[in-house]
Amino acid sequence: MRGRGLVLLLGLVGVGIAFDKGVWTLPAGWNPWQPLSVEDPLTPVTRWKLGRLQGDRETCLAVLARAPEAALSYAPLVDHTPVAGCPLENVVRLERAGVAFGSSFVAACPMAVAWLRYERHRLQPAARALFGQPVAMVEHYGSFACRNIYGREQGRRSQHATAEALDVSAYRLDDGRRIEVRRDWGDDDAAGEFLRRARQGACDVFGTVLGPDYNAAHADHFHLAMGGYRVCR
Ligand SMILES: [Zn+2]
């Protein structure tokens, strides 16, 4: 046993020296020291980095500034309190990502980064695989709402209260075809499969994803939120 332990230790030292000398480089998405990029694959390391953007305005805005989406359009907002009791910090107004939105919305900066990662790594690949074309536009019911978690008079604030959640109601493809959560969820066709992948893929990026399977309050939209209890339903 002692012999194996020594071999393991020497192995680890060797690996450490190799990295230190730059003999090996970590694959994209696995280097905890490299700043997050929208293009980095979805890994536990990039998920951790996304979480760390929450309290780091400068780093977060830098990630947005480096994002490769040519159509991306947003404006950083100064911290403000639109509704008493719900101050907003580190937020941007997101006009466009890779996709257009039914209307622009206020998003916490990490939420905007999360959306871009969702779009690039999960949403568009699903649309291309099933329909041979990308999603052009996303319809939603909004992001900011100063309230507690649905159905609770007291207790925890909803992630909408800090603009860290978005309620997506429909996706419109390049050719104009509209796929609607309320109408198409659970259908045994390409639209139903697309929504299933759109929901499941969101779970790889967002902390909380709630849809029609969760409860009746989500029958017509996906609730995509940054943190929370890590629910995916
Ligand atoms: Zn919601």
mmCIF file of C-alpha atoms and ligand atoms in Angstrom:
data_model
loop_
_atom_site.group_PDB
_atom_site.id
_atom_site.type_symbol
_atom_site.label_atom_id
_atom_site.label_comp_id
_atom_site.label_asym_id
_atom_site.label_seq_id
_atom_site.Cartn_x
_atom_site.Cartn_y
_atom_site.Cartn_z
ATOM 1 C CA MET A 1 0.000 0.000 0.000
ATOM 2 C CA ARG A 2 2.795 2.409 0.890
ATOM 3 C CA GLY A 3 4.476 1.710 -2.429
ATOM 4 C CA ARG A 4 1.306 2.558 -4.388
ATOM 5 C CA GLY A 5 0.846 5.740 -2.370
ATOM 6 C CA LEU A 6 4.361 6.855 -3.239
ATOM 7 C CA VAL A 7 3.844 6.143 -6.947
ATOM 8 C CA LEU A 8 0.596 8.145 -6.864
ATOM 9 C CA LEU A 9 2.302 11.047 -5.104
ATOM 10 C CA LEU A 10 5.183 11.093 -7.592
ATOM 11 C CA GLY A 11 2.645 10.944 -10.411
ATOM 12 C CA LEU A 12 0.799 13.978 -9.080
ATOM 13 C CA VAL A 13 4.054 15.898 -8.656
ATOM 14 C CA GLY A 14 4.915 15.027 -12.255
ATOM 15 C CA VAL A 15 1.565 16.256 -13.509
ATOM 16 C CA GLY A 16 1.965 19.466 -11.517
ATOM 17 C CA ILE A 17 5.441 20.114 -12.957
ATOM 18 C CA ALA A 18 4.185 19.403 -16.481
ATOM 19 C CA PHE A 19 1.449 22.014 -16.137
ATOM 20 C CA ASP A 20 3.823 24.464 -14.516
ATOM 21 C CA LYS A 21 6.296 24.145 -17.392
ATOM 22 C CA GLY A 22 3.497 24.516 -19.905
ATOM 23 C CA VAL A 23 4.107 21.032 -21.298
ATOM 24 C CA TRP A 24 0.405 20.379 -21.064
ATOM 25 C CA THR A 25 -2.423 22.830 -21.309
ATOM 26 C CA LEU A 26 -5.878 22.230 -19.931
ATOM 27 C CA PRO A 27 -8.613 21.753 -22.538
ATOM 28 C CA ALA A 28 -10.964 24.707 -23.061
ATOM 29 C CA GLY A 29 -13.496 24.931 -20.303
ATOM 30 C CA TRP A 30 -11.368 23.194 -17.681
ATOM 31 C CA ASN A 31 -8.875 25.887 -16.724
ATOM 32 C CA PRO A 32 -10.086 27.626 -13.550
ATOM 33 C CA TRP A 33 -7.678 30.562 -14.033
ATOM 34 C CA GLN A 34 -8.653 31.492 -17.552
ATOM 35 C CA PRO A 35 -11.450 34.103 -17.707
ATOM 36 C CA LEU A 36 -14.821 32.695 -18.765
ATOM 37 C CA SER A 37 -15.766 32.979 -22.409
ATOM 38 C CA VAL A 38 -19.220 32.503 -23.937
ATOM 39 C CA GLU A 39 -17.588 29.960 -26.255
ATOM 40 C CA ASP A 40 -16.148 27.746 -23.498
ATOM 41 C CA PRO A 41 -17.891 24.368 -23.381
ATOM 42 C CA LEU A 42 -20.283 23.621 -20.536
ATOM 43 C CA THR A 43 -18.261 21.982 -17.780
ATOM 44 C CA PRO A 44 -18.344 22.050 -13.963
ATOM 45 C CA VAL A 45 -15.452 24.550 -14.139
ATOM 46 C CA THR A 46 -17.264 26.992 -16.432
ATOM 47 C CA ARG A 47 -20.442 26.600 -14.383
ATOM 48 C CA TRP A 48 -18.429 27.569 -11.305
ATOM 49 C CA LYS A 49 -16.964 30.581 -13.145
ATOM 50 C CA LEU A 50 -20.435 31.675 -14.239
ATOM 51 C CA GLY A 51 -21.578 31.570 -10.613
ATOM 52 C CA ARG A 52 -18.623 33.730 -9.582
ATOM 53 C CA LEU A 53 -19.647 36.502 -11.986
ATOM 54 C CA GLN A 54 -22.556 37.342 -9.701
ATOM 55 C CA GLY A 55 -20.521 39.567 -7.438
ATOM 56 C CA ASP A 56 -18.040 40.766 -10.041
ATOM 57 C CA ARG A 57 -19.356 43.482 -12.308
ATOM 58 C CA GLU A 58 -16.118 44.177 -14.182
ATOM 59 C CA THR A 59 -15.339 40.574 -15.000
ATOM 60 C CA CYS A 60 -18.929 39.969 -16.066
ATOM 61 C CA LEU A 61 -19.076 42.986 -18.380
ATOM 62 C CA ALA A 62 -15.731 41.904 -19.842
ATOM 63 C CA VAL A 63 -17.209 38.496 -20.699
ATOM 64 C CA LEU A 64 -20.080 40.223 -22.504
ATOM 65 C CA ALA A 65 -17.683 42.581 -24.280
ATOM 66 C CA ARG A 66 -15.688 39.593 -25.609
ATOM 67 C CA ALA A 67 -18.759 37.614 -26.692
ATOM 68 C CA PRO A 68 -18.492 36.682 -30.378
ATOM 69 C CA GLU A 69 -22.200 37.090 -31.204
ATOM 70 C CA ALA A 70 -22.161 39.835 -33.833
ATOM 71 C CA ALA A 71 -25.798 40.746 -33.264
ATOM 72 C CA LEU A 72 -25.422 41.072 -29.485
ATOM 73 C CA SER A 73 -26.729 44.409 -28.262
ATOM 74 C CA TYR A 74 -26.948 45.499 -24.637
ATOM 75 C CA ALA A 75 -26.447 48.501 -22.406
ATOM 76 C CA PRO A 76 -25.007 48.313 -18.893
ATOM 77 C CA LEU A 77 -27.301 50.076 -16.407
ATOM 78 C CA VAL A 78 -26.309 51.944 -13.269
ATOM 79 C CA ASP A 79 -27.473 50.330 -10.039
ATOM 80 C CA HIS A 80 -30.994 51.514 -9.311
ATOM 81 C CA THR A 81 -34.145 50.587 -7.415
ATOM 82 C CA PRO A 82 -37.075 50.473 -9.849
ATOM 83 C CA VAL A 83 -39.461 49.234 -7.156
ATOM 84 C CA ALA A 84 -39.028 49.771 -3.417
ATOM 85 C CA GLY A 85 -37.522 46.648 -1.863
ATOM 86 C CA CYS A 86 -35.984 45.358 -5.084
ATOM 87 C CA PRO A 87 -32.693 47.117 -5.788
ATOM 88 C CA LEU A 88 -30.976 46.061 -9.008
ATOM 89 C CA GLU A 89 -27.201 45.705 -9.125
ATOM 90 C CA ASN A 90 -24.890 44.757 -11.952
ATOM 91 C CA VAL A 91 -27.684 44.702 -14.543
ATOM 92 C CA VAL A 92 -27.799 45.339 -18.276
ATOM 93 C CA ARG A 93 -30.626 45.971 -20.702
ATOM 94 C CA LEU A 94 -30.437 43.120 -23.183
ATOM 95 C CA GLU A 95 -31.748 44.196 -26.574
ATOM 96 C CA ARG A 96 -30.501 41.259 -28.636
ATOM 97 C CA ALA A 97 -28.349 38.215 -28.084
ATOM 98 C CA GLY A 98 -27.577 35.907 -31.012
ATOM 99 C CA VAL A 99 -31.364 35.782 -31.255
ATOM 100 C CA ALA A 100 -33.780 38.687 -31.223
ATOM 101 C CA PHE A 101 -36.180 38.999 -28.301
ATOM 102 C CA GLY A 102 -39.873 39.834 -28.413
ATOM 103 C CA SER A 103 -38.911 42.815 -26.297
ATOM 104 C CA SER A 104 -35.719 43.947 -24.597
ATOM 105 C CA PHE A 105 -35.414 43.206 -20.900
ATOM 106 C CA VAL A 106 -33.315 43.999 -17.851
ATOM 107 C CA ALA A 107 -31.036 41.146 -16.884
ATOM 108 C CA ALA A 108 -28.427 40.686 -14.197
ATOM 109 C CA CYS A 109 -25.128 40.602 -16.099
ATOM 110 C CA PRO A 110 -24.441 36.926 -15.267
ATOM 111 C CA MET A 111 -27.951 36.108 -16.513
ATOM 112 C CA ALA A 112 -27.100 37.693 -19.872
ATOM 113 C CA VAL A 113 -23.895 35.622 -20.039
ATOM 114 C CA ALA A 114 -25.853 32.492 -19.109
ATOM 115 C CA TRP A 115 -28.363 33.181 -21.875
ATOM 116 C CA LEU A 116 -25.604 33.502 -24.485
ATOM 117 C CA ARG A 117 -24.080 30.227 -23.339
ATOM 118 C CA TYR A 118 -27.468 28.496 -23.405
ATOM 119 C CA GLU A 119 -28.177 29.803 -26.866
ATOM 120 C CA ARG A 120 -24.806 28.818 -28.334
ATOM 121 C CA HIS A 121 -24.293 25.439 -26.668
ATOM 122 C CA ARG A 122 -27.794 24.038 -26.349
ATOM 123 C CA LEU A 123 -30.644 25.974 -27.976
ATOM 124 C CA GLN A 124 -29.234 26.518 -31.465
ATOM 125 C CA PRO A 125 -27.720 23.028 -31.774
ATOM 126 C CA ALA A 126 -31.156 21.583 -30.931
ATOM 127 C CA ALA A 127 -32.877 23.798 -33.524
ATOM 128 C CA ARG A 128 -30.313 22.959 -36.213
ATOM 129 C CA ALA A 129 -30.514 19.242 -35.486
ATOM 130 C CA LEU A 130 -34.307 19.089 -35.598
ATOM 131 C CA PHE A 131 -35.210 21.763 -38.147
ATOM 132 C CA GLY A 132 -32.000 22.484 -40.048
ATOM 133 C CA GLN A 133 -32.192 26.138 -39.101
ATOM 134 C CA PRO A 134 -31.539 28.321 -36.060
ATOM 135 C CA VAL A 135 -33.922 30.049 -33.694
ATOM 136 C CA ALA A 136 -34.254 33.674 -34.804
ATOM 137 C CA MET A 137 -36.415 35.064 -32.059
ATOM 138 C CA VAL A 138 -37.401 34.308 -28.491
ATOM 139 C CA GLU A 139 -40.632 35.491 -26.923
ATOM 140 C CA HIS A 140 -40.817 35.925 -23.173
ATOM 141 C CA TYR A 141 -42.973 37.179 -20.307
ATOM 142 C CA GLY A 142 -40.191 39.258 -18.793
ATOM 143 C CA SER A 143 -37.362 39.072 -16.336
ATOM 144 C CA PHE A 144 -37.671 41.658 -13.569
ATOM 145 C CA ALA A 145 -40.607 41.428 -11.159
ATOM 146 C CA CYS A 146 -40.396 42.569 -7.558
ATOM 147 C CA ARG A 147 -42.056 39.649 -5.816
ATOM 148 C CA ASN A 148 -41.553 36.549 -3.715
ATOM 149 C CA ILE A 149 -41.475 33.039 -5.081
ATOM 150 C CA TYR A 150 -44.768 32.220 -6.771
ATOM 151 C CA GLY A 151 -47.613 31.482 -4.394
ATOM 152 C CA ARG A 152 -45.786 32.586 -1.262
ATOM 153 C CA GLU A 153 -46.851 35.715 0.556
ATOM 154 C CA GLN A 154 -43.806 35.636 2.775
ATOM 155 C CA GLY A 155 -40.367 34.227 2.483
ATOM 156 C CA ARG A 156 -37.810 34.059 -0.234
ATOM 157 C CA ARG A 157 -37.638 36.546 -3.022
ATOM 158 C CA SER A 158 -38.148 35.209 -6.509
ATOM 159 C CA GLN A 159 -35.076 35.386 -8.714
ATOM 160 C CA HIS A 160 -37.158 37.729 -10.838
ATOM 161 C CA ALA A 161 -36.722 40.279 -8.036
ATOM 162 C CA THR A 162 -33.032 40.607 -8.945
ATOM 163 C CA ALA A 163 -33.509 40.180 -12.725
ATOM 164 C CA GLU A 164 -31.802 36.789 -12.537
ATOM 165 C CA ALA A 165 -34.670 34.925 -14.191
ATOM 166 C CA LEU A 166 -36.395 34.972 -17.569
ATOM 167 C CA ASP A 167 -39.764 33.421 -18.497
ATOM 168 C CA VAL A 168 -39.568 32.086 -22.073
ATOM 169 C CA SER A 169 -42.903 31.442 -23.771
ATOM 170 C CA ALA A 170 -42.038 30.692 -27.422
ATOM 171 C CA TYR A 171 -39.211 30.223 -29.909
ATOM 172 C CA ARG A 172 -39.484 31.410 -33.497
ATOM 173 C CA LEU A 173 -37.341 29.751 -36.153
ATOM 174 C CA ASP A 174 -35.607 31.467 -39.051
ATOM 175 C CA ASP A 175 -38.449 30.569 -41.440
ATOM 176 C CA GLY A 176 -41.019 32.104 -39.103
ATOM 177 C CA ARG A 177 -42.327 28.881 -37.603
ATOM 178 C CA ARG A 178 -43.326 29.459 -34.007
ATOM 179 C CA ILE A 179 -42.903 26.856 -31.289
ATOM 180 C CA GLU A 180 -44.928 27.634 -28.233
ATOM 181 C CA VAL A 181 -44.498 26.151 -24.761
ATOM 182 C CA ARG A 182 -48.243 26.167 -24.031
ATOM 183 C CA ARG A 183 -49.279 24.567 -27.325
ATOM 184 C CA ASP A 184 -46.397 22.301 -28.250
ATOM 185 C CA TRP A 185 -45.089 21.008 -24.909
ATOM 186 C CA GLY A 186 -45.409 17.214 -24.634
ATOM 187 C CA ASP A 187 -46.284 16.756 -28.303
ATOM 188 C CA ASP A 188 -44.893 13.705 -30.048
ATOM 189 C CA ASP A 189 -43.365 15.611 -32.949
ATOM 190 C CA ALA A 190 -40.337 17.745 -33.784
ATOM 191 C CA ALA A 191 -41.737 20.774 -31.957
ATOM 192 C CA GLY A 192 -42.330 18.719 -28.806
ATOM 193 C CA GLU A 193 -38.855 17.219 -29.056
ATOM 194 C CA PHE A 194 -37.328 20.654 -29.589
ATOM 195 C CA LEU A 195 -38.998 22.005 -26.445
ATOM 196 C CA ARG A 196 -37.861 18.983 -24.490
ATOM 197 C CA ARG A 197 -34.267 19.607 -25.587
ATOM 198 C CA ALA A 198 -34.600 23.358 -25.024
ATOM 199 C CA ARG A 199 -35.709 22.706 -21.436
ATOM 200 C CA GLN A 200 -33.170 19.954 -20.755
ATOM 201 C CA GLY A 201 -30.335 21.954 -22.277
ATOM 202 C CA ALA A 202 -31.211 24.930 -20.104
ATOM 203 C CA CYS A 203 -30.577 22.745 -17.066
ATOM 204 C CA ASP A 204 -26.914 22.499 -18.108
ATOM 205 C CA VAL A 205 -26.556 26.284 -17.815
ATOM 206 C CA PHE A 206 -29.118 27.647 -15.383
ATOM 207 C CA GLY A 207 -29.532 26.695 -11.738
ATOM 208 C CA THR A 208 -33.314 26.529 -11.757
ATOM 209 C CA VAL A 209 -35.401 25.497 -14.769
ATOM 210 C CA LEU A 210 -39.154 25.105 -14.344
ATOM 211 C CA GLY A 211 -41.622 24.234 -17.094
ATOM 212 C CA PRO A 212 -45.043 22.661 -17.598
ATOM 213 C CA ASP A 213 -43.932 19.459 -15.856
ATOM 214 C CA TYR A 214 -43.310 21.433 -12.672
ATOM 215 C CA ASN A 215 -46.725 22.918 -12.035
ATOM 216 C CA ALA A 216 -49.728 24.604 -13.652
ATOM 217 C CA ALA A 217 -48.226 28.047 -13.056
ATOM 218 C CA HIS A 218 -45.544 27.138 -15.618
ATOM 219 C CA ALA A 219 -47.852 25.587 -18.229
ATOM 220 C CA ASP A 220 -47.052 28.316 -20.744
ATOM 221 C CA HIS A 221 -43.390 29.132 -20.146
ATOM 222 C CA PHE A 222 -39.958 27.980 -19.070
ATOM 223 C CA HIS A 223 -38.642 29.751 -15.989
ATOM 224 C CA LEU A 224 -34.866 30.001 -16.449
ATOM 225 C CA ALA A 225 -33.043 31.319 -13.402
ATOM 226 C CA MET A 226 -29.435 31.659 -12.336
ATOM 227 C CA GLY A 227 -29.273 30.111 -8.888
ATOM 228 C CA GLY A 228 -31.783 28.583 -6.526
ATOM 229 C CA TYR A 229 -32.230 24.962 -5.580
ATOM 230 C CA ARG A 230 -30.981 23.360 -8.800
ATOM 231 C CA VAL A 231 -34.351 22.180 -9.987
ATOM 232 C CA CYS A 232 -34.807 20.881 -13.539
ATOM 233 C CA ARG A 233 -38.411 20.022 -14.274
HETATM 234 ZN ZN ZN B 1 -40.294 32.915 -13.825
#
